[in-house]
CSV table of N, CA and C in Angstrom, one decimal:
chain,number,residue,atom,x,y,z
A,265,MET,N,202.8,80.4,75.9
A,265,MET,CA,201.1,80.7,76.0
A,265,MET,C,200.8,79.5,75.8
A,266,ASP,N,200.0,79.0,76.6
A,266,ASP,CA,198.9,77.9,76.8
A,266,ASP,C,198.3,77.6,75.7
A,267,GLN,N,198.1,76.2,75.1
A,267,GLN,CA,197.7,75.7,73.9
A,267,GLN,C,196.1,76.1,73.9
A,268,SER,N,195.8,75.6,75.1
A,268,SER,CA,194.0,76.2,75.5
A,268,SER,C,193.5,77.5,74.9
A,269,ASN,N,194.8,78.6,75.2
A,269,ASN,CA,194.3,79.8,74.9
A,269,ASN,C,194.4,80.2,73.5
A,270,ILE,N,194.9,79.4,72.7
A,270,ILE,CA,194.8,79.8,71.0
A,270,ILE,C,193.7,79.7,70.7
A,271,HIS,N,192.9,80.4,69.8
A,271,HIS,CA,191.9,80.2,69.4
A,271,HIS,C,191.9,79.1,68.2
A,272,PRO,N,191.0,78.5,68.0
A,272,PRO,CA,191.5,77.3,66.7
A,272,PRO,C,191.0,77.5,65.6
A,273,ILE,N,190.9,78.9,65.1
A,273,ILE,CA,191.2,78.9,63.8
A,273,ILE,C,192.7,79.4,63.5
A,274,GLU,N,193.4,80.2,64.4
A,274,GLU,CA,194.5,80.4,64.5
A,274,GLU,C,195.5,79.4,64.6
A,275,LEU,N,195.1,78.3,65.2
A,275,LEU,CA,195.5,76.8,65.2
A,275,LEU,C,195.5,76.1,63.8
A,276,THR,N,194.4,76.6,63.2
A,276,THR,CA,194.4,75.8,61.6
A,276,THR,C,195.1,76.9,60.8
A,277,VAL,N,195.2,78.0,60.8
A,277,VAL,CA,195.9,78.8,60.1
A,277,VAL,C,197.3,78.5,60.5
A,278,GLN,N,198.2,78.2,61.4
A,278,GLN,CA,199.4,78.1,61.6
A,278,GLN,C,199.5,76.7,61.2
A,279,SER,N,198.7,75.6,61.2
A,279,SER,CA,198.7,74.3,60.6
A,279,SER,C,199.0,74.2,59.4
A,280,ILE,N,198.3,75.3,58.8
A,280,ILE,CA,198.2,75.3,57.2
A,280,ILE,C,199.7,75.9,56.7
A,281,ILE,N,199.8,77.1,57.1
A,281,ILE,CA,201.4,77.5,56.8
A,281,ILE,C,202.6,77.2,56.9
A,282,GLU,N,202.4,76.4,58.2
A,282,GLU,CA,203.7,76.1,58.8
A,282,GLU,C,204.8,75.0,57.8
A,283,SER,N,204.1,73.9,57.3
A,283,SER,CA,204.7,73.4,56.3
A,283,SER,C,205.5,74.4,55.1
A,284,PRO,N,204.5,75.1,54.3
A,284,PRO,CA,205.5,76.0,53.4
A,284,PRO,C,206.3,76.9,54.0
A,285,LEU,N,206.2,77.3,55.1
A,285,LEU,CA,207.1,78.0,55.7
A,285,LEU,C,208.5,77.2,56.2
A,286,GLU,N,208.5,76.3,56.8
A,286,GLU,CA,209.5,75.2,56.8
A,286,GLU,C,210.2,74.9,55.8
A,287,ASN,N,209.2,74.7,54.6
A,287,ASN,CA,210.3,74.5,53.3
A,287,ASN,C,210.8,75.6,52.6
A,288,LEU,N,209.8,76.9,53.1
A,288,LEU,CA,210.8,78.2,52.5
A,288,LEU,C,212.0,78.1,53.3
A,289,ASN,N,212.0,78.1,54.9
A,289,ASN,CA,213.2,78.2,55.0
A,289,ASN,C,214.3,77.1,55.0
A,290,ILE,N,213.9,76.2,54.6
A,290,ILE,CA,214.7,75.1,54.4
A,290,ILE,C,215.7,75.6,52.8
A,291,GLN,N,215.0,76.0,51.9
A,291,GLN,CA,215.4,76.6,50.9
A,291,GLN,C,216.0,77.6,50.5
A,292,LEU,N,215.6,78.5,51.4
A,292,LEU,CA,216.5,79.8,51.8
A,292,LEU,C,217.8,79.6,52.4
A,293,GLN,N,217.9,78.5,53.2
A,293,GLN,CA,219.1,78.0,54.2
A,293,GLN,C,220.0,77.5,52.4
A,294,ARG,N,219.6,76.5,51.8
A,294,ARG,CA,220.3,76.2,50.7
A,294,ARG,C,220.6,77.4,49.8
A,295,VAL,N,220.1,78.2,49.6
A,295,VAL,CA,220.2,79.0,49.0
A,295,VAL,C,221.4,80.2,49.8
A,296,THR,N,221.3,80.1,50.6
A,296,THR,CA,222.2,80.7,51.6
A,296,THR,C,223.8,79.9,51.4
A,297,ASP,N,223.9,78.9,51.5
A,297,ASP,CA,224.7,77.6,51.4
A,297,ASP,C,225.7,77.8,50.3
A,298,SER,N,224.6,77.7,48.7
A,298,SER,CA,225.4,77.8,47.3
A,298,SER,C,225.9,79.2,47.3
A,299,GLN,N,225.2,80.3,48.4
A,299,GLN,CA,225.9,81.3,48.0
A,299,GLN,C,227.4,81.3,48.8
A,300,PHE,N,227.4,80.8,50.0
A,300,PHE,CA,228.7,81.0,50.3
A,300,PHE,C,229.5,79.9,49.5
A,301,LEU,N,229.3,78.8,49.0
A,301,LEU,CA,230.0,78.2,48.3
A,301,LEU,C,230.6,79.1,47.3
A,302,LEU,N,229.4,79.4,45.9
A,302,LEU,CA,230.1,80.1,45.2
A,302,LEU,C,230.9,81.4,45.8
A,303,ILE,N,230.9,82.0,46.4
A,303,ILE,CA,231.7,83.3,46.6
A,303,ILE,C,233.0,82.6,47.0
A,304,SER,N,233.0,81.4,47.9
A,304,SER,CA,234.5,80.7,48.1
A,304,SER,C,235.1,80.1,46.7
A,305,ILE,N,234.1,79.9,45.7
A,305,ILE,CA,235.0,79.7,44.5
A,305,ILE,C,235.4,80.8,43.9
A,306,LEU,N,234.5,82.0,43.6
A,306,LEU,CA,234.8,83.2,43.1
A,306,LEU,C,236.2,83.7,44.0
A,307,LYS,N,236.2,83.6,44.8
A,307,LYS,CA,237.7,84.0,45.7
A,307,LYS,C,238.8,83.1,45.3
A,308,ASN,N,238.7,81.7,45.1
A,308,ASN,CA,239.6,81.0,44.6
A,308,ASN,C,240.0,81.5,43.1
A,309,TYR,N,239.1,81.6,42.2
A,309,TYR,CA,239.3,82.3,41.0
A,309,TYR,C,240.2,83.3,40.7
A,310,GLU,N,239.6,84.2,41.8
A,310,GLU,CA,240.2,85.5,41.8
A,310,GLU,C,241.4,85.7,42.3
A,311,LEU,N,242.1,84.6,43.1
A,311,LEU,CA,243.4,84.7,43.4
A,311,LEU,C,244.2,83.8,42.5
A,312,LYS,N,243.7,83.1,42.0
A,312,LYS,CA,244.5,82.4,40.5
A,312,LYS,C,244.5,83.7,39.3
A,313,LEU,N,243.6,84.2,39.4
A,313,LEU,CA,243.9,85.5,38.1
A,313,LEU,C,245.0,86.0,38.7
A,314,LYS,N,244.8,86.4,39.8
A,314,LYS,CA,245.6,87.6,40.5
A,314,LYS,C,246.9,87.0,40.0
A,315,LYS,N,247.5,85.9,40.6
A,315,LYS,CA,248.6,85.5,40.4
A,315,LYS,C,249.0,85.1,39.2
A,316,TYR,N,248.3,85.0,37.8
A,316,TYR,CA,248.3,85.0,36.5
A,316,TYR,C,249.0,86.4,36.6
A,317,ASN,N,248.0,87.2,36.5
A,317,ASN,CA,248.3,88.3,36.2
A,317,ASN,C,249.7,88.8,36.5
A,318,ASP,N,250.2,88.6,37.8
A,318,ASP,CA,251.5,89.0,38.2
A,318,ASP,C,252.5,88.3,37.4
A,319,LEU,N,252.0,87.1,37.3
A,319,LEU,CA,253.1,86.4,36.6
A,319,LEU,C,253.5,87.1,35.3
A,320,LEU,N,252.3,87.5,34.4
A,320,LEU,CA,252.4,88.3,33.1
A,320,LEU,C,253.3,89.4,33.3
A,321,SER,N,252.9,90.0,34.3
A,321,SER,CA,253.6,91.2,34.4
A,321,SER,C,255.0,90.8,34.5
A,322,THR,N,255.4,90.1,35.4
A,322,THR,CA,257.1,89.7,35.6
A,322,THR,C,257.5,89.2,34.1
A,323,ASN,N,256.5,88.6,33.4
A,323,ASN,CA,257.3,88.1,32.3
A,323,ASN,C,257.5,89.3,31.5
A,324,ASN,N,256.3,90.3,31.3
A,324,ASN,CA,256.6,91.4,30.4
A,324,ASN,C,258.0,92.4,31.0
A,325,ASP,N,258.5,92.3,32.2
A,325,ASP,CA,259.5,93.0,33.1
A,325,ASP,C,261.0,91.9,32.2
A,326,THR,N,260.6,90.7,32.4
A,326,THR,CA,261.5,89.9,32.3
A,326,THR,C,262.1,90.2,30.4
A,327,LYS,N,260.9,90.3,29.4
A,327,LYS,CA,261.6,90.5,28.6
A,327,LYS,C,262.0,91.7,28.0
A,328,GLU,N,261.4,92.9,29.1
A,328,GLU,CA,261.9,94.0,28.8
A,328,GLU,C,263.3,94.5,29.1
A,329,MET,N,263.9,93.4,30.3
A,329,MET,CA,265.2,93.3,30.7
A,329,MET,C,266.0,92.9,29.2
A,330,ILE,N,265.3,91.8,29.1
A,330,ILE,CA,265.9,90.8,27.8
A,330,ILE,C,266.3,92.0,26.9
A,331,LYS,N,265.3,92.7,26.4
A,331,LYS,CA,265.7,93.4,25.1
A,331,LYS,C,266.8,94.5,25.6
A,332,ASN,N,266.8,95.1,26.7
A,332,ASN,CA,267.8,95.6,27.3
A,332,ASN,C,269.5,95.5,27.0
A,333,TYR,N,269.5,94.3,27.6
A,333,TYR,CA,270.4,93.8,27.3
A,333,TYR,C,270.8,92.9,26.1
A,334,GLU,N,269.9,93.0,25.2
A,334,GLU,CA,270.1,92.7,24.2
A,334,GLU,C,271.0,93.9,23.2
A,335,LYS,N,270.6,95.4,23.7
A,335,LYS,CA,270.7,96.3,23.2
A,335,LYS,C,272.2,96.4,23.6
A,336,ARG,N,272.6,96.4,25.0
A,336,ARG,CA,273.8,97.1,25.7
A,336,ARG,C,274.8,95.4,24.9
A,337,ILE,N,274.4,94.4,24.5
A,337,ILE,CA,275.4,93.6,24.0
A,337,ILE,C,275.6,94.3,22.7
A,338,ASN,N,274.6,94.4,22.1
A,338,ASN,CA,274.8,95.1,20.6
A,338,ASN,C,276.0,96.1,20.6
A,339,ASP,N,275.6,96.8,21.5
A,339,ASP,CA,276.4,98.1,21.7
A,339,ASP,C,277.9,97.7,22.1
A,340,ILE,N,277.9,96.6,23.1
A,340,ILE,CA,279.4,96.3,23.1
A,340,ILE,C,280.2,95.6,22.2
A,341,LYS,N,279.3,94.7,21.4
A,341,LYS,CA,279.9,94.3,20.1
A,341,LYS,C,280.4,95.3,19.0
A,342,LEU,N,279.6,96.5,18.7
A,342,LEU,CA,279.9,97.3,17.9
A,342,LEU,C,281.4,98.0,18.7
A,343,LYS,N,281.1,98.5,19.8
A,343,LYS,CA,282.5,99.0,20.1
A,343,LYS,C,283.8,98.3,20.3
A,344,LEU,N,283.7,96.9,20.2
A,344,LEU,CA,284.5,95.9,20.5
A,344,LEU,C,285.2,95.8,18.7
A,345,LEU,N,284.3,95.8,17.7
A,345,LEU,CA,284.5,96.1,16.3
A,345,LEU,C,285.2,97.4,16.2
A,346,GLU,N,284.9,98.3,16.6
A,346,GLU,CA,285.8,99.7,16.6
A,346,GLU,C,287.1,99.6,17.1
A,347,ILE,N,287.4,98.8,18.3
A,347,ILE,CA,288.3,98.7,19.0
A,347,ILE,C,289.5,97.8,18.1
A,348,SER,N,288.6,96.9,17.4
A,348,SER,CA,289.6,95.6,16.7
A,348,SER,C,289.8,96.4,15.5
A,349,LEU,N,289.1,97.4,14.7
A,349,LEU,CA,289.5,97.9,13.7
A,349,LEU,C,290.7,99.0,14.3
A,350,LYS,N,290.6,99.5,15.2
A,350,LYS,CA,291.8,100.7,15.6
A,350,LYS,C,292.7,99.9,16.0
A,351,LEU,N,292.8,98.5,16.5
A,351,LEU,CA,294.1,98.0,16.8
A,351,LEU,C,294.9,97.4,15.4
A,352,LYS,N,293.9,97.1,14.2
A,352,LYS,CA,294.7,96.5,13.0
A,352,LYS,C,295.2,97.7,12.6
A,353,SER,N,294.6,99.1,12.8
A,353,SER,CA,295.5,100.2,12.3
A,353,SER,C,296.7,100.4,12.8
A,354,VAL,N,296.7,100.2,14.2
A,354,VAL,CA,297.9,100.4,14.7
A,354,VAL,C,298.8,99.5,14.7
A,355,ASN,N,298.4,98.1,14.4
A,355,ASN,CA,299.2,97.2,14.3
A,355,ASN,C,300.2,97.4,12.7
A,356,GLU,N,299.2,98.1,11.8
A,356,GLU,CA,299.9,97.9,10.5
A,356,GLU,C,300.7,99.2,10.7
A,357,SER,N,300.4,100.3,11.2
A,357,SER,CA,301.5,101.0,11.7
A,357,SER,C,302.8,100.7,12.0
A,358,ILE,N,302.5,99.8,13.2
A,358,ILE,CA,303.9,99.4,13.7
A,358,ILE,C,304.5,98.7,12.8
A,359,GLU,N,303.9,97.8,11.5
A,359,GLU,CA,304.6,96.7,11.3
A,359,GLU,C,305.2,97.9,10.1
A,360,LYS,N,304.6,98.8,9.6
A,360,LYS,CA,304.6,99.6,8.3
A,360,LYS,C,306.2,100.2,8.9
A,361,ASN,N,306.4,101.0,10.4
A,361,ASN,CA,307.2,101.5,10.7
A,361,ASN,C,308.6,100.4,10.7
A,362,LEU,N,308.2,99.4,11.5
A,362,LEU,CA,309.2,98.3,11.7
A,362,LEU,C,309.9,98.1,10.5
A,363,SER,N,309.0,97.9,9.6
A,363,SER,CA,309.7,97.6,8.2
A,363,SER,C,310.4,98.4,7.5
A,364,SER,N,310.3,99.8,7.7
A,364,SER,CA,311.0,101.0,7.3
A,364,SER,C,312.3,101.1,7.6
A,365,LYS,N,312.5,100.6,8.6
A,365,LYS,CA,313.7,100.7,9.6
A,365,LYS,C,314.5,100.1,9.3
């Protein structure tokens, strides 16, 4: 459109609101950039929290495994004690039989 075809009032209104609109556009762009930055930061925190949660989960699994191993070790100790007592009894019987001959 040719500049001469634009009405003077329209030119006046345009000159009055052009600067505030430009400022508004700049501020909106800053907000958009800030949102992008915040989203990036939040995404990083989310990933860190997920890793931490995975680590805690693994830690709990490890604790459970350790408890199971401790129980198994205690069971084995009890069986060894039983076997030891039986062997002692068998040895005593053998010694008794040998000494009586």
